[in-house]
PDB file of C-alpha atoms and ligand atoms in Angstrom:
ATOM      1  CA  MET Y   1       0.180   0.230  -0.190  1.00 94.00           C
ATOM      2  CA  LYS Y   2       1.545   3.559  -1.071  1.00 97.00           C
ATOM      3  CA  ILE Y   3      -0.126   6.421   0.509  1.00 98.00           C
ATOM      4  CA  ILE Y   4       0.547  10.029   0.152  1.00 98.00           C
ATOM      5  CA  MET Y   5      -0.509  12.525   3.043  1.00 98.00           C
ATOM      6  CA  LEU Y   6      -1.198  15.672   2.094  1.00 98.00           C
ATOM      7  CA  GLY Y   7      -2.284  19.107   3.965  1.00 97.00           C
ATOM      8  CA  ALA Y   8      -1.085  22.247   5.120  1.00 97.00           C
ATOM      9  CA  PRO Y   9       0.896  22.271   7.803  1.00 96.00           C
ATOM     10  CA  GLY Y  10      -0.106  21.122  10.924  1.00 93.00           C
ATOM     11  CA  ALA Y  11      -3.255  19.405   9.470  1.00 96.00           C
ATOM     12  CA  GLY Y  12      -2.101  16.257  11.240  1.00 94.00           C
ATOM     13  CA  LYS Y  13      -0.212  14.387   8.726  1.00 96.00           C
ATOM     14  CA  GLY Y  14       2.389  12.988  10.846  1.00 94.00           C
ATOM     15  CA  THR Y  15       0.120  12.379  13.815  1.00 93.00           C
ATOM     16  CA  HIS Y  16      -2.347  10.406  11.272  1.00 94.00           C
ATOM     17  CA  ALA Y  17       0.759   8.875   9.564  1.00 94.00           C
ATOM     18  CA  LYS Y  18       1.476   7.154  12.846  1.00 91.00           C
ATOM     19  CA  GLY Y  19      -1.674   5.449  13.067  1.00 89.00           C
ATOM     20  CA  ILE Y  20      -1.449   3.788   9.571  1.00 92.00           C
ATOM     21  CA  VAL Y  21       1.861   2.902  10.684  1.00 91.00           C
ATOM     22  CA  GLU Y  22       0.742   1.027  13.705  1.00 87.00           C
ATOM     23  CA  ALA Y  23      -2.419  -0.551  11.600  1.00 87.00           C
ATOM     24  CA  TYR Y  24      -0.367  -1.660   8.334  1.00 90.00           C
ATOM     25  CA  HIS Y  25       3.051  -2.005   9.649  1.00 89.00           C
ATOM     26  CA  ILE Y  26       4.973   0.204   6.688  1.00 94.00           C
ATOM     27  CA  PRO Y  27       7.297   2.833   6.958  1.00 95.00           C
ATOM     28  CA  THR Y  28       6.784   6.536   7.065  1.00 96.00           C
ATOM     29  CA  ILE Y  29       8.732   8.604   4.899  1.00 96.00           C
ATOM     30  CA  SER Y  30       8.766  12.172   6.128  1.00 96.00           C
ATOM     31  CA  THR Y  31      11.119  14.755   4.412  1.00 96.00           C
ATOM     32  CA  GLY Y  32      10.795  17.080   7.119  1.00 94.00           C
ATOM     33  CA  ASP Y  33      11.972  14.578   9.778  1.00 93.00           C
ATOM     34  CA  ILE Y  34      14.938  13.767   7.295  1.00 94.00           C
ATOM     35  CA  PHE Y  35      15.954  17.219   7.123  1.00 94.00           C
ATOM     36  CA  ARG Y  36      15.569  18.115  10.792  1.00 92.00           C
ATOM     37  CA  GLN Y  37      17.934  14.870  11.486  1.00 92.00           C
ATOM     38  CA  ASN Y  38      19.914  16.101   9.009  1.00 94.00           C
ATOM     39  CA  ILE Y  39      20.020  19.763  11.090  1.00 93.00           C
ATOM     40  CA  LYS Y  40      20.885  17.970  13.860  1.00 91.00           C
ATOM     41  CA  GLU Y  41      23.881  15.912  12.601  1.00 94.00           C
ATOM     42  CA  GLY Y  42      25.165  18.828  11.055  1.00 95.00           C
ATOM     43  CA  THR Y  43      25.525  17.491   7.578  1.00 94.00           C
ATOM     44  CA  GLU Y  44      25.793  19.234   4.204  1.00 94.00           C
ATOM     45  CA  LEU Y  45      22.194  18.358   3.733  1.00 93.00           C
ATOM     46  CA  GLY Y  46      21.061  19.892   6.809  1.00 94.00           C
ATOM     47  CA  LYS Y  47      23.013  22.923   6.139  1.00 95.00           C
ATOM     48  CA  LYS Y  48      21.580  23.758   3.085  1.00 94.00           C
ATOM     49  CA  ALA Y  49      17.666  22.736   4.018  1.00 95.00           C
ATOM     50  CA  LYS Y  50      18.234  24.826   7.256  1.00 95.00           C
ATOM     51  CA  SER Y  51      17.992  28.388   6.226  1.00 94.00           C
ATOM     52  CA  TYR Y  52      14.602  27.494   4.160  1.00 96.00           C
ATOM     53  CA  MET Y  53      12.937  25.737   6.727  1.00 95.00           C
ATOM     54  CA  ASP Y  54      13.785  28.379   9.337  1.00 94.00           C
ATOM     55  CA  ALA Y  55      12.061  31.170   6.969  1.00 94.00           C
ATOM     56  CA  GLY Y  56       9.102  28.829   6.191  1.00 95.00           C
ATOM     57  CA  GLU Y  57       9.995  28.137   2.623  1.00 97.00           C
ATOM     58  CA  LEU Y  58      10.291  24.985   0.654  1.00 97.00           C
ATOM     59  CA  VAL Y  59      13.459  23.338   0.403  1.00 96.00           C
ATOM     60  CA  PRO Y  60      14.350  23.417  -3.268  1.00 95.00           C
ATOM     61  CA  ASP Y  61      13.186  20.506  -5.311  1.00 95.00           C
ATOM     62  CA  GLU Y  62      16.511  19.241  -6.441  1.00 92.00           C
ATOM     63  CA  LEU Y  63      17.577  18.666  -2.912  1.00 92.00           C
ATOM     64  CA  VAL Y  64      14.385  16.830  -2.255  1.00 95.00           C
ATOM     65  CA  CYS Y  65      13.574  14.412  -5.269  1.00 93.00           C
ATOM     66  CA  ASP Y  66      16.550  11.984  -5.665  1.00 89.00           C
ATOM     67  CA  LEU Y  67      16.759  12.019  -1.769  1.00 92.00           C
ATOM     68  CA  VAL Y  68      12.938  10.663  -1.780  1.00 94.00           C
ATOM     69  CA  VAL Y  69      13.520   8.378  -4.988  1.00 91.00           C
ATOM     70  CA  ASP Y  70      16.650   6.725  -3.216  1.00 90.00           C
ATOM     71  CA  ARG Y  71      14.847   6.087   0.107  1.00 93.00           C
ATOM     72  CA  LEU Y  72      11.618   4.284  -1.515  1.00 94.00           C
ATOM     73  CA  GLU Y  73      14.471   1.626  -2.768  1.00 91.00           C
ATOM     74  CA  LYS Y  74      15.298   0.558   0.898  1.00 93.00           C
ATOM     75  CA  ASP Y  75      14.251  -2.850   1.696  1.00 94.00           C
ATOM     76  CA  ASP Y  76      11.558  -1.904   4.551  1.00 94.00           C
ATOM     77  CA  ALA Y  77       9.504   0.141   1.441  1.00 94.00           C
ATOM     78  CA  LYS Y  78       9.116  -2.963  -0.239  1.00 91.00           C
ATOM     79  CA  ASP Y  79       5.302  -3.846   0.709  1.00 90.00           C
ATOM     80  CA  GLY Y  80       4.622  -0.113   0.531  1.00 95.00           C
ATOM     81  CA  TYR Y  81       5.284   3.323   2.802  1.00 97.00           C
ATOM     82  CA  ILE Y  82       3.453   6.367   3.767  1.00 97.00           C
ATOM     83  CA  LEU Y  83       4.749   9.863   2.147  1.00 97.00           C
ATOM     84  CA  ASP Y  84       4.392  12.982   4.784  1.00 97.00           C
ATOM     85  CA  GLY Y  85       5.591  15.687   3.446  1.00 96.00           C
ATOM     86  CA  PHE Y  86       6.709  14.773  -0.091  1.00 97.00           C
ATOM     87  CA  PRO Y  87       5.522  15.865  -2.354  1.00 98.00           C
ATOM     88  CA  ARG Y  88       5.023  19.342  -1.887  1.00 97.00           C
ATOM     89  CA  THR Y  89       5.220  20.978  -5.373  1.00 97.00           C
ATOM     90  CA  ILE Y  90       4.082  19.870  -8.965  1.00 97.00           C
ATOM     91  CA  PRO Y  91       7.596  19.053 -10.090  1.00 97.00           C
ATOM     92  CA  GLN Y  92       8.309  16.948  -7.065  1.00 97.00           C
ATOM     93  CA  ALA Y  93       4.814  15.002  -7.934  1.00 97.00           C
ATOM     94  CA  GLU Y  94       5.902  14.394 -11.583  1.00 97.00           C
ATOM     95  CA  ALA Y  95       9.077  13.364 -10.362  1.00 96.00           C
ATOM     96  CA  LEU Y  96       7.570  10.785  -7.884  1.00 96.00           C
ATOM     97  CA  THR Y  97       5.130   9.562 -10.687  1.00 96.00           C
ATOM     98  CA  ALA Y  98       7.843   9.155 -13.314  1.00 96.00           C
ATOM     99  CA  ALA Y  99      10.451   7.189 -11.038  1.00 94.00           C
ATOM    100  CA  LEU Y 100       7.485   5.134  -9.439  1.00 95.00           C
ATOM    101  CA  LYS Y 101       6.234   4.382 -13.352  1.00 96.00           C
ATOM    102  CA  GLU Y 102       9.300   3.169 -14.359  1.00 94.00           C
ATOM    103  CA  LYS Y 103       9.097   0.106 -11.865  1.00 92.00           C
ATOM    104  CA  GLY Y 104       5.310  -0.185 -13.236  1.00 94.00           C
ATOM    105  CA  THR Y 105       3.924   0.946  -9.732  1.00 95.00           C
ATOM    106  CA  ALA Y 106       1.989   3.667  -8.492  1.00 96.00           C
ATOM    107  CA  ILE Y 107       0.723   5.847  -5.559  1.00 97.00           C
ATOM    108  CA  ASP Y 108      -2.491   3.680  -4.531  1.00 97.00           C
ATOM    109  CA  TYR Y 109      -3.959   6.638  -2.021  1.00 98.00           C
ATOM    110  CA  ALA Y 110      -3.579  10.441  -1.485  1.00 98.00           C
ATOM    111  CA  LEU Y 111      -4.805  11.286   1.830  1.00 98.00           C
ATOM    112  CA  ASP Y 112      -5.734  15.216   2.145  1.00 98.00           C
ATOM    113  CA  ILE Y 113      -6.338  16.238   5.603  1.00 98.00           C
ATOM    114  CA  GLU Y 114      -8.732  19.689   5.164  1.00 97.00           C
ATOM    115  CA  MET Y 115      -7.999  22.414   8.056  1.00 96.00           C
ATOM    116  CA  SER Y 116      -8.991  26.281   7.913  1.00 96.00           C
ATOM    117  CA  ASP Y 117      -6.003  28.544   8.023  1.00 96.00           C
ATOM    118  CA  GLN Y 118      -7.100  29.793  11.614  1.00 94.00           C
ATOM    119  CA  ALA Y 119      -7.688  26.295  13.164  1.00 94.00           C
ATOM    120  CA  ILE Y 120      -4.378  25.552  11.865  1.00 94.00           C
ATOM    121  CA  ILE Y 121      -2.579  28.704  13.608  1.00 93.00           C
ATOM    122  CA  ASP Y 122      -4.706  27.883  16.765  1.00 90.00           C
ATOM    123  CA  ARG Y 123      -3.454  24.428  16.986  1.00 92.00           C
ATOM    124  CA  MET Y 124       0.357  25.077  16.165  1.00 92.00           C
ATOM    125  CA  ALA Y 125       0.568  26.867  19.221  1.00 90.00           C
ATOM    126  CA  GLY Y 126      -0.250  24.246  21.394  1.00 93.00           C
ATOM    127  CA  ARG Y 127       2.132  21.413  19.166  1.00 94.00           C
ATOM    128  CA  ARG Y 128       5.306  20.375  21.256  1.00 96.00           C
ATOM    129  CA  VAL Y 129       7.766  18.060  19.908  1.00 95.00           C
ATOM    130  CA  CYS Y 130      10.463  16.012  21.511  1.00 95.00           C
ATOM    131  CA  SER Y 131      13.916  17.222  21.434  1.00 92.00           C
ATOM    132  CA  GLY Y 132      15.003  13.386  21.855  1.00 92.00           C
ATOM    133  CA  CYS Y 133      13.019  11.299  19.604  1.00 92.00           C
ATOM    134  CA  GLY Y 134      10.802  14.064  17.638  1.00 90.00           C
ATOM    135  CA  ALA Y 135       7.583  12.388  19.063  1.00 92.00           C
ATOM    136  CA  THR Y 136       4.835  15.050  18.449  1.00 93.00           C
ATOM    137  CA  TYR Y 137       2.058  16.230  21.355  1.00 95.00           C
ATOM    138  CA  HIS Y 138      -0.405  18.873  21.672  1.00 94.00           C
ATOM    139  CA  ILE Y 139      -0.961  20.439  25.140  1.00 93.00           C
ATOM    140  CA  VAL Y 140      -4.443  20.025  24.769  1.00 92.00           C
ATOM    141  CA  ASN Y 141      -5.261  17.240  22.529  1.00 90.00           C
ATOM    142  CA  ILE Y 142      -2.656  14.891  22.813  1.00 92.00           C
ATOM    143  CA  PRO Y 143      -1.104  15.974  26.454  1.00 95.00           C
ATOM    144  CA  PRO Y 144       2.124  13.861  27.541  1.00 97.00           C
ATOM    145  CA  LYS Y 145       1.688  12.300  30.987  1.00 97.00           C
ATOM    146  CA  LYS Y 146       3.900  14.343  32.276  1.00 97.00           C
ATOM    147  CA  GLU Y 147       3.814  18.235  31.519  1.00 95.00           C
ATOM    148  CA  GLY Y 148       6.800  18.950  29.003  1.00 96.00           C
ATOM    149  CA  VAL Y 149       8.324  15.331  29.425  1.00 97.00           C
ATOM    150  CA  CYS Y 150       8.166  12.831  26.135  1.00 97.00           C
ATOM    151  CA  ASP Y 151       6.155   9.724  27.274  1.00 97.00           C
ATOM    152  CA  SER Y 152       8.541   7.588  24.981  1.00 95.00           C
ATOM    153  CA  CYS Y 153      11.970   8.588  25.782  1.00 96.00           C
ATOM    154  CA  GLY Y 154      12.082  11.270  28.586  1.00 96.00           C
ATOM    155  CA  GLY Y 155      13.174  13.846  26.500  1.00 96.00           C
ATOM    156  CA  THR Y 156      12.306  17.440  26.850  1.00 97.00           C
ATOM    157  CA  LEU Y 157       9.272  18.862  24.893  1.00 97.00           C
ATOM    158  CA  GLU Y 158       9.655  21.956  22.917  1.00 96.00           C
ATOM    159  CA  LEU Y 159       7.660  24.369  20.682  1.00 93.00           C
ATOM    160  CA  ARG Y 160       9.347  23.647  17.016  1.00 91.00           C
ATOM    161  CA  LYS Y 161      11.568  26.560  15.407  1.00 88.00           C
ATOM    162  CA  ASP Y 162       9.357  26.889  12.685  1.00 91.00           C
ATOM    163  CA  ASP Y 163       6.025  26.801  14.797  1.00 92.00           C
ATOM    164  CA  THR Y 164       6.008  30.518  15.662  1.00 91.00           C
ATOM    165  CA  PRO Y 165       3.181  32.331  14.610  1.00 90.00           C
ATOM    166  CA  GLU Y 166       4.983  34.363  11.673  1.00 92.00           C
ATOM    167  CA  THR Y 167       6.857  31.201  10.369  1.00 94.00           C
ATOM    168  CA  VAL Y 168       3.450  29.433  10.370  1.00 94.00           C
ATOM    169  CA  LYS Y 169       1.880  32.221   8.535  1.00 95.00           C
ATOM    170  CA  LYS Y 170       4.578  31.893   6.060  1.00 96.00           C
ATOM    171  CA  ARG Y 171       4.436  28.488   5.665  1.00 96.00           C
ATOM    172  CA  LEU Y 172       0.354  28.477   4.770  1.00 97.00           C
ATOM    173  CA  ASP Y 173       1.063  30.991   2.129  1.00 97.00           C
ATOM    174  CA  VAL Y 174       3.968  28.807   0.911  1.00 97.00           C
ATOM    175  CA  TYR Y 175       1.483  25.870   0.727  1.00 97.00           C
ATOM    176  CA  HIS Y 176      -1.456  27.624  -0.366  1.00 98.00           C
ATOM    177  CA  GLU Y 177       0.661  28.626  -3.510  1.00 98.00           C
ATOM    178  CA  GLN Y 178       3.159  25.565  -4.391  1.00 97.00           C
ATOM    179  CA  THR Y 179       1.397  22.413  -2.581  1.00 97.00           C
ATOM    180  CA  ALA Y 180      -2.405  23.135  -2.814  1.00 97.00           C
ATOM    181  CA  PRO Y 181      -2.430  22.696  -6.421  1.00 98.00           C
ATOM    182  CA  LEU Y 182      -1.374  18.838  -5.734  1.00 98.00           C
ATOM    183  CA  ILE Y 183      -4.960  18.151  -4.559  1.00 98.00           C
ATOM    184  CA  ALA Y 184      -6.273  18.793  -8.295  1.00 98.00           C
ATOM    185  CA  TYR Y 185      -3.330  16.719  -9.678  1.00 98.00           C
ATOM    186  CA  TYR Y 186      -4.271  13.502  -7.483  1.00 98.00           C
ATOM    187  CA  LYS Y 187      -8.103  13.898  -8.204  1.00 98.00           C
ATOM    188  CA  GLU Y 188      -7.482  13.569 -11.478  1.00 97.00           C
ATOM    189  CA  GLN Y 189      -5.726  10.284 -11.161  1.00 96.00           C
ATOM    190  CA  GLY Y 190      -8.474   9.251  -9.270  1.00 97.00           C
ATOM    191  CA  ILE Y 191      -6.804   8.463  -5.798  1.00 98.00           C
ATOM    192  CA  LEU Y 192      -7.849  11.680  -4.081  1.00 98.00           C
ATOM    193  CA  HIS Y 193      -9.563  11.216  -0.459  1.00 98.00           C
ATOM    194  CA  GLU Y 194     -10.697  14.367   1.459  1.00 98.00           C
ATOM    195  CA  ILE Y 195     -10.763  14.075   5.131  1.00 98.00           C
ATOM    196  CA  ASP Y 196     -12.002  16.859   7.422  1.00 97.00           C
ATOM    197  CA  GLY Y 197      -9.047  17.469   9.914  1.00 96.00           C
ATOM    198  CA  SER Y 198     -11.052  19.174  12.667  1.00 93.00           C
ATOM    199  CA  LEU Y 199     -12.605  15.942  13.619  1.00 93.00           C
ATOM    200  CA  GLY Y 200     -10.263  15.213  16.063  1.00 91.00           C
ATOM    201  CA  VAL Y 201      -7.850  12.478  16.440  1.00 91.00           C
ATOM    202  CA  GLU Y 202     -10.470   9.719  16.643  1.00 93.00           C
ATOM    203  CA  GLY Y 203     -12.616  10.997  14.304  1.00 95.00           C
ATOM    204  CA  VAL Y 204      -9.662  11.539  11.603  1.00 95.00           C
ATOM    205  CA  LYS Y 205      -8.318   8.136  12.626  1.00 94.00           C
ATOM    206  CA  ALA Y 206     -11.681   6.285  12.087  1.00 94.00           C
ATOM    207  CA  LYS Y 207     -11.972   8.171   8.595  1.00 96.00           C
ATOM    208  CA  VAL Y 208      -8.798   7.133   7.393  1.00 95.00           C
ATOM    209  CA  LYS Y 209      -9.539   3.377   8.651  1.00 94.00           C
ATOM    210  CA  GLU Y 210     -12.530   3.778   6.503  1.00 95.00           C
ATOM    211  CA  ILE Y 211     -10.773   4.706   3.296  1.00 96.00           C
ATOM    212  CA  LEU Y 212      -8.148   2.335   3.651  1.00 94.00           C
ATOM    213  CA  GLY Y 213     -10.059  -0.942   4.643  1.00 90.00           C
ATOM    214  CA  GLU Y 214      -8.688  -3.093   7.226  1.00 70.00           C
TER     215      GLU Y 214
HETATM  216  P1  LIG U   1       7.059  19.273   7.681  1.00 73.21           P
HETATM  217  O1  LIG U   1       8.138  18.879   8.526  1.00 73.21           O
HETATM  218  O2  LIG U   1       7.075  18.259   7.053  1.00 73.21           O
HETATM  219  O3  LIG U   1       5.959  20.284   8.478  1.00 73.21           O
HETATM  220  P2  LIG U   1       4.583  20.249   7.489  1.00 73.21           P
HETATM  221  O4  LIG U   1       4.460  19.819   6.513  1.00 73.21           O
HETATM  222  O5  LIG U   1       4.840  21.864   7.848  1.00 73.21           O
HETATM  223  O6  LIG U   1       3.811  19.969   8.657  1.00 73.21           O
HETATM  224  P3  LIG U   1       4.041  19.770   9.902  1.00 73.21           P
HETATM  225  O7  LIG U   1       5.104  18.807  10.556  1.00 73.21           O
HETATM  226  O8  LIG U   1       4.376  21.191  10.549  1.00 73.21           O
HETATM  227  O9  LIG U   1       2.454  19.175  10.438  1.00 73.21           O
HETATM  228  P4  LIG U   1       1.809  17.909  10.283  1.00 73.21           P
HETATM  229  O10 LIG U   1       0.748  17.922   9.084  1.00 73.21           O
HETATM  230  O11 LIG U   1       2.348  16.787  10.198  1.00 73.21           O
HETATM  231  O12 LIG U   1       0.983  18.105  11.744  1.00 73.21           O
HETATM  232  P5  LIG U   1       0.976  17.162  12.979  1.00 73.21           P
HETATM  233  O13 LIG U   1       0.660  15.736  12.982  1.00 73.21           O
HETATM  234  O14 LIG U   1       2.281  17.441  13.590  1.00 73.21           O
HETATM  235  O15 LIG U   1       8.275  19.997   7.054  1.00 73.21           O
HETATM  236  C1  LIG U   1       8.796  21.334   7.448  1.00 73.21           C
HETATM  237  C2  LIG U   1       9.899  21.981   6.553  1.00 73.21           C
HETATM  238  O16 LIG U   1      10.904  21.087   5.942  1.00 73.21           O
HETATM  239  C3  LIG U   1       8.904  22.884   5.372  1.00 73.21           C
HETATM  240  O17 LIG U   1       8.582  23.912   5.833  1.00 73.21           O
HETATM  241  C4  LIG U   1      10.087  22.909   4.444  1.00 73.21           C
HETATM  242  O18 LIG U   1      10.991  23.893   4.582  1.00 73.21           O
HETATM  243  C5  LIG U   1      10.849  21.359   4.486  1.00 73.21           C
HETATM  244  N1  LIG U   1      10.518  20.213   3.801  1.00 73.21           N
HETATM  245  C6  LIG U   1       9.636  19.348   4.427  1.00 73.21           C
HETATM  246  N2  LIG U   1       9.380  18.500   3.091  1.00 73.21           N
HETATM  247  C7  LIG U   1       9.525  19.243   1.934  1.00 73.21           C
HETATM  248  C8  LIG U   1       9.572  18.970   0.478  1.00 73.21           C
HETATM  249  N3  LIG U   1       9.189  17.853   0.080  1.00 73.21           N
HETATM  250  N4  LIG U   1      10.109  19.764   0.003  1.00 73.21           N
HETATM  251  C9  LIG U   1      10.494  21.027   0.187  1.00 73.21           C
HETATM  252  N5  LIG U   1      10.740  21.437   1.396  1.00 73.21           N
HETATM  253  C10 LIG U   1      10.176  20.241   2.141  1.00 73.21           C
HETATM  254  O19 LIG U   1       0.079  17.832  13.820  1.00 73.21           O
HETATM  255  C11 LIG U   1       0.168  19.382  14.445  1.00 73.21           C
HETATM  256  C12 LIG U   1      -0.621  19.587  15.780  1.00 73.21           C
HETATM  257  O20 LIG U   1      -1.815  19.160  15.537  1.00 73.21           O
HETATM  258  C13 LIG U   1       0.017  18.392  16.905  1.00 73.21           C
HETATM  259  O21 LIG U   1       0.051  19.039  18.133  1.00 73.21           O
HETATM  260  C14 LIG U   1      -0.903  17.118  16.836  1.00 73.21           C
HETATM  261  O22 LIG U   1      -0.820  16.686  18.322  1.00 73.21           O
HETATM  262  C15 LIG U   1      -2.173  18.032  16.514  1.00 73.21           C
HETATM  263  N6  LIG U   1      -3.099  17.166  15.720  1.00 73.21           N
HETATM  264  C16 LIG U   1      -3.144  16.432  14.995  1.00 73.21           C
HETATM  265  N7  LIG U   1      -4.368  15.784  14.264  1.00 73.21           N
HETATM  266  C17 LIG U   1      -5.216  16.440  15.328  1.00 73.21           C
HETATM  267  C18 LIG U   1      -6.830  16.373  15.405  1.00 73.21           C
HETATM  268  N8  LIG U   1      -7.749  15.567  14.570  1.00 73.21           N
HETATM  269  N9  LIG U   1      -7.314  16.554  16.463  1.00 73.21           N
HETATM  270  C19 LIG U   1      -6.450  17.529  17.114  1.00 73.21           C
HETATM  271  N10 LIG U   1      -5.171  17.770  17.119  1.00 73.21           N
HETATM  272  C20 LIG U   1      -4.422  17.408  16.396  1.00 73.21           C
END
C-alpha cells in the first residue's frame, strides 16, 4: 500500500501517518523529519535545508526528489510506505510519478487532511515536539503524561523552531501557492480522499481506517 499524506502544515499528517504505521506496518517517510535529523547531525544537506526551513520556505526540489526516490529503494519500503510531506510541489509529484512508473507501480491513496488556516494557527501554538525522539504532542489534544516530558523517551518537549505564529503564516502562504495544486493533480488521477481535519484525533483516525479498509 503506497500512501501520500497531503494537507497544510499542522493539519495532522504526521500524527495520522503514525496511526497508519501501527495498523498497516509500513514505514513513514517524512522529508521534514529527514531534514531535521540532518540539521541535528550537522550534515551538508542539513546546512543547506536549515535556512529554508527556518524561514518557512520550501527546500529546493533538487535537494528533495533524489533523496526520496533513493529512500523508496530501501528494503523496508518494498511492501509500501507513507509519504509525509512529499511531494510538495507539482515538479516533485511529477518526479515521483515518473520514478514509480519506471518500476511499473503507482501511489494507491492520496489522503488530504483539510483544515482552515485559522484552525491551523490556533492548533500549532499548542504543538510540542520531543527534542530527543521527535514524537509530537499537543498541550490540549494529545498531552504527555507529565507536562513537558516525552512519554516515549523522557526527552524535553519544545516548540518547533518553525512553529512561531509568523513562520506558520508564511508556511501557510507557501502551502496555498505551491502545495495545494497537488489536490487537483491527485484528484485527476482518481486517488484523492478528502478528510475533515477538525474531526479530532479519533474522528480522523476512523475516517482513515474507512478509506484504507482493514
Ligand atoms: P514538515 O515537517 O513536513 O512540516 P509540515 O508539512 O509543515 O507539517 P507539520 O509537521 O508542521 O504538521 P503535520 O501536518 O504533520 O501536523 P502534526 O501531525 O504534527 O516540513 C517542515 C519544513 O521542511 C517545510 O516547511 C520545508 O521547509 C521542509 N520540507 C519538508 N518536506 C519538503 C519537501 N517535500 N519539499 C521542500 N521542502 C520540504 O499535527 C499538528 C498538531 O496538531 C500536533 O500538536 C498534533 O498533536 C495535533 N493534531 C493532529 N491531528 C489532530 C486532530 N485530528 N485533532 C486534534 N489535534 C490534532
